[in-house]
Coordinates of C-alpha atoms and ligand atoms in Angstrom, one line a residue:
M720 CA -19.3 -5.5 18.1
L721 CA -18.5 -2.2 16.5
Q722 CA -16.4 0.3 18.5
C723 CA -17.0 4.0 18.7
M724 CA -15.1 6.9 20.2
K725 CA -16.8 9.5 22.4
I726 CA -14.9 12.8 22.3
T727 CA -15.5 15.8 24.5
G728 CA -14.0 18.6 22.4
G729 CA -12.5 22.0 23.0
V730 CA -9.6 20.8 25.3
P731 CA -6.1 21.9 24.2
L732 CA -3.7 19.0 23.7
Y733 CA -0.4 19.2 25.5
G734 CA 2.5 16.8 25.8
E735 CA 4.5 14.3 23.8
I736 CA 3.4 11.7 21.3
A737 CA 5.8 9.0 20.0
I738 CA 5.3 8.4 16.3
S739 CA 5.0 4.7 15.3
G740 CA 6.6 2.9 12.4
A741 CA 5.1 3.7 9.0
K742 CA 2.1 1.5 8.0
N743 CA 2.8 2.1 4.3
L744 CA 6.4 0.8 4.6
T745 CA 5.6 -2.1 6.9
L746 CA 3.2 -3.6 4.4
P747 CA 5.6 -3.8 1.4
A748 CA 8.6 -4.6 3.7
L749 CA 6.7 -7.7 5.0
A750 CA 5.9 -8.7 1.4
A751 CA 9.6 -8.3 0.5
S752 CA 10.5 -11.0 3.1
L753 CA 9.0 -13.5 0.6
L754 CA 11.9 -12.8 -1.7
T755 CA 14.4 -14.8 0.4
D756 CA 14.4 -18.2 2.2
E757 CA 16.3 -16.5 5.1
S758 CA 14.8 -14.7 8.1
V759 CA 14.1 -11.0 7.9
T760 CA 13.8 -9.1 11.2
F761 CA 11.8 -5.9 11.4
R762 CA 12.0 -3.3 14.2
N763 CA 9.6 -0.5 14.9
V764 CA 6.7 -2.5 13.5
P765 CA 3.4 -0.8 14.3
N766 CA 0.6 -2.8 15.9
L767 CA -2.1 -2.2 13.4
S768 CA -4.9 -4.3 12.0
D769 CA -3.6 -3.8 8.4
V770 CA -0.2 -5.3 9.6
G771 CA -2.1 -8.2 11.1
S772 CA -3.9 -8.7 7.8
M773 CA -0.6 -8.8 5.9
L774 CA 0.9 -11.3 8.5
D775 CA -2.2 -13.5 8.1
L776 CA -1.6 -13.5 4.3
L777 CA 2.1 -14.3 4.7
C778 CA 1.3 -17.2 7.1
H779 CA -1.1 -18.6 4.5
L780 CA 1.7 -18.4 1.9
G781 CA 4.0 -20.4 4.3
T782 CA 5.9 -17.7 6.2
K783 CA 6.8 -18.3 9.8
I784 CA 6.4 -15.2 12.0
E785 CA 8.2 -14.8 15.3
R786 CA 7.3 -11.9 17.6
F787 CA 9.6 -10.3 20.1
D788 CA 9.1 -7.6 22.7
G789 CA 9.3 -4.0 21.6
N790 CA 7.6 -4.0 18.2
I791 CA 10.1 -6.5 16.7
L792 CA 9.2 -9.4 14.5
S793 CA 10.9 -11.7 12.1
A794 CA 9.5 -13.3 9.0
S795 CA 11.0 -16.4 7.3
T796 CA 9.8 -18.3 4.3
P797 CA 12.1 -21.2 3.7
N798 CA 9.4 -22.9 1.7
I799 CA 6.2 -21.6 0.1
T800 CA 3.1 -23.6 0.8
A801 CA 0.7 -21.5 -1.4
T802 CA 1.0 -18.9 -4.1
D803 CA -2.5 -17.5 -3.9
A804 CA -3.9 -14.5 -2.1
Q805 CA -7.6 -15.2 -1.9
Y806 CA -10.5 -12.7 -2.1
D807 CA -10.9 -12.7 1.6
F808 CA -7.4 -11.3 2.2
V809 CA -7.6 -8.7 -0.6
R810 CA -11.1 -7.6 0.4
K811 CA -9.9 -6.8 3.9
M812 CA -6.8 -5.0 2.6
R813 CA -6.0 -3.8 -0.9
A814 CA -2.3 -3.7 -0.1
S815 CA -2.4 -7.6 -0.3
I816 CA -1.6 -6.9 -4.0
L817 CA 2.0 -6.3 -2.8
V818 CA 2.6 -10.1 -2.7
L819 CA 2.1 -10.3 -6.4
G820 CA 5.6 -9.1 -7.5
P821 CA 7.6 -11.1 -4.8
L822 CA 5.6 -14.3 -5.5
I823 CA 6.2 -14.2 -9.3
A824 CA 9.8 -13.2 -8.8
R825 CA 10.7 -16.1 -6.4
Y826 CA 8.1 -18.8 -7.2
H827 CA 7.4 -17.9 -10.8
R828 CA 3.7 -18.0 -10.2
A829 CA 0.9 -16.2 -8.3
S830 CA -2.8 -16.0 -8.1
V831 CA -4.0 -12.8 -6.4
S832 CA -7.6 -11.7 -6.1
L833 CA -8.2 -8.5 -8.0
P834 CA -9.0 -5.7 -5.6
G835 CA -12.4 -4.1 -6.4
G836 CA -13.2 -0.4 -6.1
C837 CA -13.0 1.0 -2.6
A838 CA -14.3 3.8 -0.5
I839 CA -11.8 6.3 -2.0
G840 CA -12.0 5.4 -5.6
A841 CA -11.7 2.8 -8.3
R842 CA -8.0 2.2 -7.6
G843 CA -7.0 0.0 -10.5
V844 CA -4.0 -2.3 -10.6
N845 CA -3.6 -2.3 -14.4
L846 CA -0.2 -0.6 -14.1
H847 CA 1.1 -3.4 -11.8
I848 CA -0.2 -6.0 -14.3
S849 CA 1.2 -4.5 -17.4
A850 CA 4.6 -3.8 -15.9
L851 CA 4.9 -7.5 -14.8
E852 CA 3.8 -8.6 -18.2
Q853 CA 6.5 -6.5 -19.8
M854 CA 8.9 -8.3 -17.5
G855 CA 7.9 -11.6 -19.0
A856 CA 5.0 -12.8 -16.8
S857 CA 2.0 -14.3 -18.6
I858 CA -1.1 -12.9 -16.8
V859 CA -4.8 -13.7 -17.2
I860 CA -7.7 -12.4 -15.3
D861 CA -9.8 -15.5 -14.4
N862 CA -12.8 -15.5 -12.0
G863 CA -11.7 -12.3 -10.4
Y864 CA -8.1 -13.4 -9.9
I865 CA -4.9 -12.2 -11.4
K866 CA -3.2 -15.4 -12.4
A867 CA 0.4 -15.0 -13.3
T868 CA 3.1 -17.4 -14.4
A869 CA 6.7 -16.9 -15.5
P870 CA 8.2 -20.4 -15.8
N871 CA 11.6 -19.1 -16.8
G872 CA 11.6 -16.2 -14.3
L873 CA 11.2 -12.5 -15.0
V874 CA 13.5 -10.4 -17.2
G875 CA 14.7 -6.8 -16.7
V876 CA 13.1 -4.2 -19.0
D877 CA 12.3 -0.5 -19.0
V878 CA 9.0 0.0 -17.2
H879 CA 7.5 3.5 -17.9
F880 CA 4.6 4.3 -15.6
P881 CA 2.3 6.9 -17.2
F882 CA 1.6 8.4 -13.8
S883 CA 2.8 7.8 -10.3
T884 CA 1.7 4.7 -8.5
V885 CA 3.1 3.8 -5.0
T886 CA 2.3 0.1 -4.7
G887 CA 2.8 -0.3 -8.4
T888 CA 6.4 1.0 -8.1
E889 CA 6.9 -1.2 -5.0
N890 CA 5.7 -4.4 -6.8
V891 CA 8.0 -3.8 -9.8
L892 CA 10.9 -2.8 -7.5
M893 CA 10.6 -6.1 -5.5
A894 CA 10.0 -8.2 -8.6
A895 CA 13.0 -6.8 -10.4
T896 CA 15.5 -7.7 -7.6
L897 CA 15.3 -11.4 -8.8
A898 CA 14.8 -10.7 -12.5
K899 CA 17.5 -11.5 -15.1
G900 CA 19.2 -8.4 -16.2
T901 CA 18.5 -4.7 -15.5
T902 CA 15.1 -3.1 -14.9
R903 CA 14.6 0.6 -15.0
I904 CA 11.4 2.1 -13.5
I905 CA 10.8 5.4 -15.2
N906 CA 8.4 7.8 -13.6
A907 CA 8.8 5.8 -10.4
A908 CA 6.9 7.1 -7.3
M909 CA 9.3 8.9 -4.9
E910 CA 7.6 8.5 -1.5
P911 CA 9.9 8.0 1.4
E912 CA 8.4 4.5 1.9
I913 CA 9.7 3.5 -1.5
T914 CA 13.2 4.8 -0.8
A915 CA 13.1 2.8 2.5
L916 CA 11.8 -0.3 0.8
A917 CA 14.8 -0.1 -1.6
D918 CA 17.1 0.3 1.4
L919 CA 15.7 -2.9 2.9
L920 CA 16.1 -4.7 -0.5
I921 CA 19.7 -3.5 -0.7
L922 CA 20.3 -4.8 2.9
M923 CA 18.9 -8.1 1.6
G924 CA 21.6 -8.1 -1.2
A925 CA 19.7 -6.4 -4.0
N926 CA 21.5 -4.0 -6.4
I927 CA 19.5 -0.8 -6.7
D928 CA 20.3 2.8 -7.7
G929 CA 18.3 5.9 -8.0
H930 CA 15.6 5.2 -5.4
G931 CA 14.1 8.4 -4.2
S932 CA 14.3 9.8 -7.7
S933 CA 11.9 9.2 -10.6
I934 CA 14.2 6.6 -12.3
I935 CA 15.1 3.6 -10.3
T936 CA 17.6 1.1 -11.7
I937 CA 17.6 -2.5 -10.5
H938 CA 20.3 -5.1 -11.5
G939 CA 18.7 -8.5 -10.8
T940 CA 20.5 -11.0 -8.7
D941 CA 20.1 -14.8 -8.3
S942 CA 19.0 -14.7 -4.6
L943 CA 18.5 -12.4 -1.7
H944 CA 19.4 -13.0 2.0
G945 CA 18.1 -12.2 5.4
A946 CA 18.4 -8.7 7.0
N947 CA 17.6 -6.7 10.1
F948 CA 15.7 -3.5 9.3
K949 CA 14.1 -0.6 11.1
I950 CA 10.8 0.7 9.8
I951 CA 10.9 4.5 9.3
P952 CA 8.5 6.8 11.2
D953 CA 4.9 7.2 9.9
R954 CA 4.9 10.6 8.3
I955 CA 1.1 10.6 8.0
E956 CA 0.6 9.8 11.7
A957 CA 2.9 12.6 12.5
G958 CA 1.0 15.0 10.3
T959 CA -2.3 13.9 11.8
Y960 CA -1.1 14.7 15.4
A961 CA 0.4 18.0 14.2
I962 CA -3.1 19.0 13.1
A963 CA -4.4 17.8 16.5
A964 CA -2.2 20.3 18.2
A965 CA -3.3 23.0 15.7
V966 CA -7.1 22.5 16.0
T967 CA -7.1 22.3 19.8
D968 CA -4.8 25.4 20.2
G969 CA -2.4 23.1 22.0
N970 CA 1.3 22.3 22.0
L971 CA 2.6 18.8 21.1
V972 CA 6.1 17.4 20.7
L973 CA 6.0 14.6 18.1
K974 CA 8.8 12.3 18.9
N975 CA 10.8 10.1 16.4
C976 CA 9.7 11.8 13.2
Q977 CA 11.5 12.8 10.0
Y978 CA 10.8 16.5 9.4
D979 CA 12.1 16.4 5.8
H980 CA 9.4 13.7 4.9
L981 CA 6.8 16.3 5.7
S982 CA 8.4 19.5 4.3
Q983 CA 5.5 20.5 2.0
F984 CA 3.0 19.7 4.8
F985 CA 4.8 21.8 7.4
D986 CA 5.3 24.6 4.9
T987 CA 1.5 24.6 4.4
L988 CA 0.9 24.6 8.1
H989 CA 3.2 27.6 8.4
L990 CA 1.1 29.5 5.8
A991 CA -1.9 28.7 8.0
G992 CA -0.1 30.3 10.9
I993 CA 1.0 27.2 12.7
D994 CA 4.6 26.9 13.7
S995 CA 6.6 23.7 13.9
K996 CA 10.2 23.2 14.6
I997 CA 12.7 20.5 15.4
V998 CA 13.4 20.8 19.1
S999 CA 15.8 17.9 19.5
K1000 CA 17.1 14.7 17.9
T1001 CA 16.7 11.1 19.1
S1002 CA 19.8 9.0 19.6
D1003 CA 19.3 7.4 16.2
G1004 CA 19.0 10.7 14.4
F1005 CA 15.2 11.1 14.2
D1006 CA 13.6 14.5 14.8
N1007 CA 11.4 15.6 17.8
I1008 CA 9.1 18.2 16.3
E1009 CA 7.2 20.8 18.3
V1010 CA 3.9 22.0 16.9
N1011 CA 2.7 25.0 18.9
R1012 CA -0.7 26.8 18.7
A1013 CA -1.0 27.5 22.4
E1014 CA -1.7 31.2 23.3
V1015 CA -1.9 32.2 19.6
K1016 CA -4.9 34.5 19.5
K1017 CA -5.1 34.9 15.7
K1018 CA -7.4 32.8 13.7
I1019 CA -6.0 30.1 11.4
K1020 CA -5.4 31.5 8.0
S1021 CA -7.0 30.0 4.9
V1022 CA -4.6 28.1 2.6
D1023 CA -5.3 26.4 -0.7
V1024 CA -4.0 22.9 -1.1
L1025 CA -3.6 20.5 -4.1
T1026 CA -2.7 16.9 -3.3
A1027 CA 0.1 15.5 -5.4
P1028 CA 2.5 12.5 -5.4
Y1029 CA 5.6 13.0 -3.1
P1030 CA 7.1 15.5 -2.5
G1031 CA 3.7 17.2 -3.0
F1032 CA 1.0 17.6 -0.3
P1033 CA 0.0 14.0 0.6
T1034 CA -3.5 12.8 -0.2
D1035 CA -3.3 10.9 3.1
L1036 CA -3.4 14.2 5.0
Q1037 CA -6.1 15.9 2.8
A1038 CA -9.0 15.0 5.1
Q1039 CA -7.2 16.0 8.3
F1040 CA -6.1 19.4 6.7
M1041 CA -9.7 20.0 5.6
T1042 CA -10.8 19.7 9.3
L1043 CA -8.3 22.4 10.1
M1044 CA -9.6 24.6 7.3
T1045 CA -13.2 24.4 8.6
I1046 CA -12.3 27.0 11.2
C1047 CA -10.0 29.2 9.0
D1048 CA -10.3 32.9 8.5
G1049 CA -11.7 33.1 4.9
T1050 CA -12.1 30.4 2.3
S1051 CA -9.8 27.6 1.4
S1052 CA -9.9 25.4 -1.8
I1053 CA -8.7 21.8 -1.4
T1054 CA -8.2 19.8 -4.6
E1055 CA -7.8 16.1 -4.5
N1056 CA -5.7 15.0 -7.4
I1057 CA -4.9 11.4 -6.5
F1058 CA -8.2 9.7 -5.8
E1059 CA -11.6 10.5 -7.3
N1060 CA -13.7 9.9 -4.3
R1061 CA -11.7 11.0 -1.3
F1062 CA -14.2 13.5 0.1
M1063 CA -16.3 11.0 2.3
H1064 CA -15.6 13.2 5.3
V1065 CA -17.3 16.2 3.8
P1066 CA -20.9 15.4 4.6
E1067 CA -19.9 14.2 8.1
L1068 CA -18.0 17.5 8.8
A1069 CA -21.0 19.3 7.4
R1070 CA -23.1 17.5 10.1
M1071 CA -20.8 19.2 12.7
G1072 CA -21.6 22.6 11.1
A1073 CA -18.7 22.9 8.6
N1074 CA -19.4 25.0 5.5
I1075 CA -18.0 23.0 2.6
S1076 CA -19.2 22.6 -1.0
I1077 CA -17.7 20.2 -3.5
H1078 CA -17.1 21.1 -7.1
G1079 CA -15.6 18.1 -9.0
K1080 CA -12.3 17.3 -7.4
T1081 CA -12.2 20.6 -5.4
A1082 CA -13.8 21.3 -2.0
I1083 CA -14.4 24.9 -1.1
V1084 CA -14.2 25.3 2.7
T1085 CA -15.5 28.6 4.2
G1086 CA -14.2 28.9 7.7
I1087 CA -16.6 29.2 10.7
N1088 CA -15.9 29.9 14.3
T1089 CA -16.2 26.4 15.7
L1090 CA -17.7 23.0 14.9
I1091 CA -20.4 21.5 17.1
G1092 CA -20.2 17.9 18.3
A1093 CA -22.4 15.2 16.5
Q1094 CA -22.6 11.5 15.8
V1095 CA -20.4 10.9 12.7
M1096 CA -19.1 8.0 10.6
A1097 CA -16.8 7.7 7.7
T1098 CA -15.8 4.9 5.5
D1099 CA -12.0 5.1 5.3
L1100 CA -9.0 5.5 7.5
R1101 CA -8.0 9.1 6.9
A1102 CA -11.6 10.4 6.7
S1103 CA -12.3 8.7 10.0
V1104 CA -9.3 10.3 11.8
S1105 CA -10.3 13.7 10.3
L1106 CA -13.5 13.3 12.3
V1107 CA -11.6 12.5 15.5
L1108 CA -9.7 15.8 14.9
A1109 CA -13.0 17.6 14.3
G1110 CA -14.3 16.1 17.6
L1111 CA -11.3 17.2 19.5
M1112 CA -11.9 20.8 18.5
A1113 CA -15.7 20.9 18.4
K1114 CA -18.0 22.3 21.2
G1115 CA -19.7 19.5 23.0
E1116 CA -19.7 15.7 22.4
T1117 CA -18.8 13.9 19.2
I1118 CA -19.2 10.2 18.7
V1119 CA -17.1 8.7 15.9
N1120 CA -18.6 5.4 14.7
R1121 CA -16.8 2.4 13.1
L1122 CA -13.4 2.9 14.7
Y1123 CA -12.1 -0.2 12.9
H1124 CA -11.0 2.1 10.1
I1125 CA -8.8 4.0 12.4
D1126 CA -7.3 0.9 14.0
R1127 CA -6.0 0.0 10.5
G1128 CA -3.6 2.8 10.6
Y1129 CA -3.2 4.5 14.0
E1130 CA -1.3 2.6 16.6
N1131 CA -2.6 3.1 20.2
I1132 CA -4.5 6.3 19.2
D1133 CA -6.5 6.2 22.4
Q1134 CA -3.5 6.1 24.7
K1135 CA -1.6 8.6 22.7
L1136 CA -4.4 11.2 22.8
L1137 CA -5.3 10.4 26.5
S1138 CA -1.7 11.1 27.5
C1139 CA -2.0 14.6 26.0
N1140 CA -5.1 15.6 27.9
A1141 CA -7.8 14.6 25.4
R1142 CA -11.2 13.6 26.7
I1143 CA -12.0 10.5 24.8
E1144 CA -13.5 7.2 25.6
R1145 CA -13.9 4.1 23.5
F1146 CA -17.0 1.9 23.8
A1147 CA -18.7 -0.9 21.9
V1148 CA -22.2 -0.9 20.5
Ligands
EPU252 N1 -3.9 3.7 -10.3 C1 -4.4 3.1 -11.4 N2 -3.9 1.9 -11.8 C2 -2.9 1.3 -11.2 C3 -2.4 1.9 -10.0 C4 -2.9 3.1 -9.6 O1 -5.3 3.6 -12.1 O2 -2.4 0.2 -11.6 C5 -4.5 5.0 -9.8 C6 -5.3 4.8 -8.5 O3 -6.6 4.4 -8.7 C7 -5.1 6.2 -7.9 C8 -3.7 6.7 -8.4 O4 -3.4 5.8 -9.5 O5 -6.1 7.1 -8.4 C9 -2.6 6.5 -7.4 O6 -2.7 5.3 -6.7 P1 -1.4 4.6 -6.1 O7 -1.2 3.3 -6.8 O8 -0.2 5.5 -5.9 O9 -2.0 4.2 -4.6 P2 -1.8 2.9 -3.8 O10 -0.4 2.4 -4.1 O11 -2.9 2.0 -4.0 C10 -0.7 4.0 -1.7 C11 -1.0 4.0 -0.2 C12 -2.2 4.9 0.0 C13 -1.9 6.3 -0.5 C14 -1.6 6.2 -2.0 C15 -1.2 7.6 -2.6 C16 -0.1 1.9 0.6 C17 -0.3 0.6 1.1 N3 -1.2 2.7 0.2 O12 -1.8 3.4 -2.3 O13 -2.4 4.9 1.4 O14 -3.1 7.1 -0.4 O15 -0.4 5.3 -2.2 O16 -0.1 8.1 -1.9 O17 1.1 2.4 0.4 C18 -3.7 5.2 3.4 O18 -2.7 4.9 4.0 O19 -4.7 5.7 3.9 C19 -3.7 5.0 1.9 C20 -4.8 5.0 1.2

């Protein structure tokens, strides 16, 4: 049965929301556990359906998963029982491609279904494939599968990415830890999740420099070992709830975040007239951030946004920011530079009264006074949550269909919103 969320809008959100561990670190971090025969323990693992999909894939490959209280789990793969990621895994979750690098590096073979296009664009993996070929893997595409072998293991080389790829950088980074010699990833993606993945690999015994910059150097080693690692906060979840405070004229304290991972985003919110500040620190050094729009009488200012690889404005917050701009004073231009089809929320926001026109990769949003509740549906995670935000601010009742997209990436969204005064209700149809 499909689940929907009914939202009665126009209620300011007040209170605290604890930010969960980052989905887009958990997925590569779990894949990295394949690089060792020892157990890797992860703390702050978000309970998400995408994480469940990655765990199912690892179990198929031979990983034993043990779960503990408090979002802790350990993954150990003393022996591999399969080196294939079948279509069914990859169809559910494109990030399944992240097992390709670790499997070739440790087991010298892999067969991973090619991801097809998806709701936000064609999303090729050609850069993953050509980088691993440069490292000595023989790869053929056969029957929709990437079939890779490297009987003598991988060798370190200079991999130049022509443009930034997050999971491509992660695949090469993981593969290079067990390659012979030195690999340099040039024009590496610099997202905080990549820096954190490198931190995990270093804890596992890898020799890595330059992570967080555009050139990462990896000196290969013979083997890696177990580790105990905490997943960093989900910056996209934090950004999403920051917009929830803004669109409802509320006041939220987002707990356990990293402000510097969202600098560009918070600067943009500031230009729109929304203040955010670190109000305290957690015992392990994370930030508690207050986002306050309560009692602010002025309209939200229009701001132009261009999505870009980190440290630029994240594509994963573009849809949510567009919801904010639907009620701005003036006209905002939002340009999506990463994915060619990431405007699936636009016709749905239009059904709620938003005034948006699309011109190639730019959406022009002319602010109106308020959105009006409607039945809406979107086909990807971030588009769907942008509709929840729209529902939270709209007059009347909104029903967001196909909640399973949201459950891929937002842990306990119902409880988090309910605890801050939101009028929402989940039901099945
Ligand atoms: N691309 C290619 N060939 C490649 C690799 C990428 O043409 O071999 C293109 C893609 O089609 C896209 C662009 O390059 O147009 C950038 O794609 P990238 O590889 O950086 O994206 P990704 O690794 O597939 C990750 C996140 C996405 C996030 C993007 C961009 C994970 C598991 N996924 O995807 O997260 O939007 O980076 O930051 O880390 C989400 O969480 O909602 C989400 C979609």
